[in-house]
XYZ file of C-alpha atoms in Angstrom:
207
model
C 0.000 0.000 0.000
C 1.388 3.421 -0.910
C 1.833 6.265 1.554
C -0.867 8.205 -0.290
C -3.364 5.387 0.299
C -2.337 5.004 3.910
C -2.696 8.727 4.497
C -5.868 9.172 6.553
C -6.712 12.228 8.638
C -9.836 13.630 10.158
C -11.605 16.343 8.215
C -10.465 18.990 10.677
C -6.842 17.923 10.445
C -4.352 16.771 13.079
C -4.784 17.841 16.728
C -3.300 21.071 18.019
C -0.017 20.549 19.922
C -1.568 22.151 23.022
C -4.207 19.391 23.169
C -1.693 16.522 23.361
C -0.858 14.560 26.478
C 2.687 14.527 27.809
C 3.357 11.159 26.161
C 1.880 12.333 22.863
C 3.943 15.533 22.990
C 7.108 13.492 23.513
C 6.185 11.304 20.541
C 5.520 14.397 18.410
C 8.902 15.787 19.490
C 10.624 12.633 18.259
C 8.866 13.001 14.929
C 10.036 16.605 14.525
C 13.599 15.677 15.474
C 13.588 12.744 13.057
C 12.294 14.904 10.197
C 14.912 17.569 10.893
C 17.688 14.969 10.965
C 16.564 13.444 7.663
C 16.264 16.883 6.075
C 19.744 17.815 7.313
C 21.151 14.619 5.794
C 19.423 14.603 2.427
C 17.239 17.642 1.883
C 13.588 17.741 0.860
C 13.484 14.390 -0.951
C 15.016 12.571 2.023
C 12.029 13.370 4.227
C 9.680 10.458 3.502
C 6.912 9.745 5.973
C 7.826 6.052 6.309
C 11.442 6.956 7.065
C 10.411 9.614 9.579
C 8.151 7.134 11.365
C 10.891 4.510 11.471
C 13.502 6.910 12.813
C 11.106 8.358 15.381
C 10.040 4.831 16.395
C 6.344 5.482 15.838
C 3.779 3.725 13.658
C 3.113 5.327 10.279
C -0.558 5.737 11.178
C 0.459 7.520 14.383
C 2.655 9.899 12.416
C -0.255 10.782 10.139
C -2.412 11.559 13.168
C 0.068 14.303 14.062
C 0.896 15.530 10.568
C -1.359 15.088 7.559
C 1.413 15.394 4.969
C 5.145 15.697 4.486
C 4.819 19.415 3.767
C 2.824 20.050 6.907
C 5.492 18.174 8.857
C 8.252 20.280 7.292
C 6.258 23.462 7.968
C 6.119 22.396 11.617
C 9.872 21.715 11.583
C 10.475 25.197 10.188
C 8.253 26.766 12.857
C 10.108 24.812 15.542
C 13.479 25.815 14.095
C 12.529 29.500 13.967
C 11.248 29.406 17.555
C 14.629 28.118 18.708
C 16.364 30.784 16.618
C 14.134 33.486 18.088
C 15.162 32.439 21.589
C 18.838 32.669 20.618
C 18.388 36.055 18.965
C 16.472 37.306 21.991
C 19.561 36.868 24.145
C 21.473 39.402 22.044
C 19.795 42.645 20.889
C 20.019 43.562 17.219
C 23.032 45.728 16.435
C 23.259 48.769 14.188
C 23.099 52.541 14.299
C 20.229 52.729 11.802
C 16.997 50.868 11.125
C 18.519 49.341 7.984
C 21.582 48.113 9.867
C 19.467 46.550 12.632
C 17.293 44.665 10.153
C 20.371 43.582 8.165
C 21.809 42.227 11.411
C 18.617 40.228 11.996
C 18.485 38.805 8.462
C 22.177 37.912 8.547
C 21.859 36.136 11.882
C 18.729 34.321 10.681
C 20.391 33.199 7.441
C 23.810 32.047 8.685
C 22.487 28.913 10.458
C 20.714 27.864 7.243
C 23.858 28.486 5.212
C 25.699 26.075 7.514
C 23.036 23.373 6.941
C 22.222 23.637 3.226
C 20.240 20.406 2.940
C 18.018 21.403 5.858
C 17.611 24.846 4.288
C 16.543 23.198 1.030
C 13.844 21.151 2.752
C 12.471 24.048 4.773
C 12.438 26.492 1.871
C 10.871 24.091 -0.637
C 8.103 23.193 1.823
C 6.893 26.821 1.833
C 5.206 26.316 -1.558
C 2.810 23.683 -0.187
C -0.931 24.045 -0.721
C -1.713 21.886 2.303
C -4.198 23.974 4.346
C -3.039 22.301 7.558
C 0.458 23.752 7.032
C -0.816 27.342 7.068
C -0.898 27.604 10.869
C 2.817 26.805 11.056
C 3.531 29.247 8.230
C 1.727 31.953 10.208
C 3.947 31.133 13.182
C 7.026 31.822 11.066
C 5.496 35.061 9.781
C 4.607 36.253 13.290
C 8.160 35.484 14.441
C 9.565 37.794 11.777
C 6.942 40.379 12.684
C 7.996 40.421 16.329
C 11.708 40.808 15.686
C 11.665 43.119 12.674
C 8.871 45.302 14.036
C 10.898 45.677 17.242
C 13.775 46.896 15.086
C 11.391 49.369 13.430
C 9.565 50.396 16.584
C 9.734 54.119 15.797
C 7.873 53.713 12.492
C 4.065 53.681 12.144
C 2.705 50.173 12.654
C 1.357 49.933 9.110
C 4.703 50.927 7.588
C 6.646 48.550 9.814
C 4.357 45.640 8.994
C 4.538 46.381 5.262
C 8.334 46.508 5.342
C 8.446 43.204 7.226
C 6.146 41.618 4.686
C 8.264 42.765 1.733
C 11.488 41.675 3.406
C 9.959 38.283 4.229
C 9.246 37.722 0.537
C 12.746 38.884 -0.420
C 14.298 36.583 2.185
C 12.350 33.547 0.994
C 13.163 34.401 -2.631
C 16.922 34.610 -2.113
C 16.914 31.443 -0.006
C 15.055 29.643 -2.793
C 17.525 30.913 -5.401
C 20.411 29.754 -3.226
C 19.088 26.248 -2.457
C 18.396 25.792 -6.183
C 22.016 26.712 -6.957
C 21.244 29.935 -8.826
C 23.226 32.266 -6.556
C 26.157 31.965 -4.164
C 25.728 32.587 -0.418
C 27.401 35.989 -0.458
C 25.009 37.110 -3.182
C 22.151 36.342 -0.782
C 23.548 38.779 1.739
C 24.184 41.422 -0.928
C 20.537 41.266 -2.012
C 19.263 41.375 1.559
C 21.453 44.371 2.367
C 20.295 46.173 -0.775
C 16.638 45.517 0.032
C 17.036 46.856 3.569
C 18.797 50.018 2.412
C 16.306 50.653 -0.385
C 13.342 50.252 1.955
C 14.713 51.904 5.052
C 17.428 54.451 4.286
C 14.985 56.998 2.784
C 12.987 56.732 6.005
C 15.862 57.670 8.272
C 15.369 61.006 10.006
């Protein structure tokens, strides 16, 4: 039987993490760790639900109760990864004398860990294009994480302007990461584009 045929979820999708018991949460944690390890080793194609279940030591049906698809699982991995990164960034304030420099510092510090793990970066970036509706909640988590950090860096701008700048920079960031994981640009070109975007958006706004 193929994975597609074995894939069964309730109409409303997998349960929210907050509703899980302690044992279920531990099992879900093993699944996330297994998916991240497989992605780090082989990229997007290496994350197969059967392999994740085997590495996490859970039944395939159990895995599908937590995550309805590979892309939802990878969206959850990305949300988990960004939460850990946010905690690390929170221990060291953004540096820079201008708004542009502070946001460049954020984007650089957010990108460097992905540059060091290119296969993981590939899996996380490629999963963004999923149409799975159950992945959208995790994608919103990633978006809100960028909102919190970048809006803090732009705290003296009107809320609407700050949110719009964050949204544009989020699209630029995802675009350059996608170009990099597909081999179209070198890492340093990523940082050049990010720096240019920050200066173009923010330097004219400096008072």
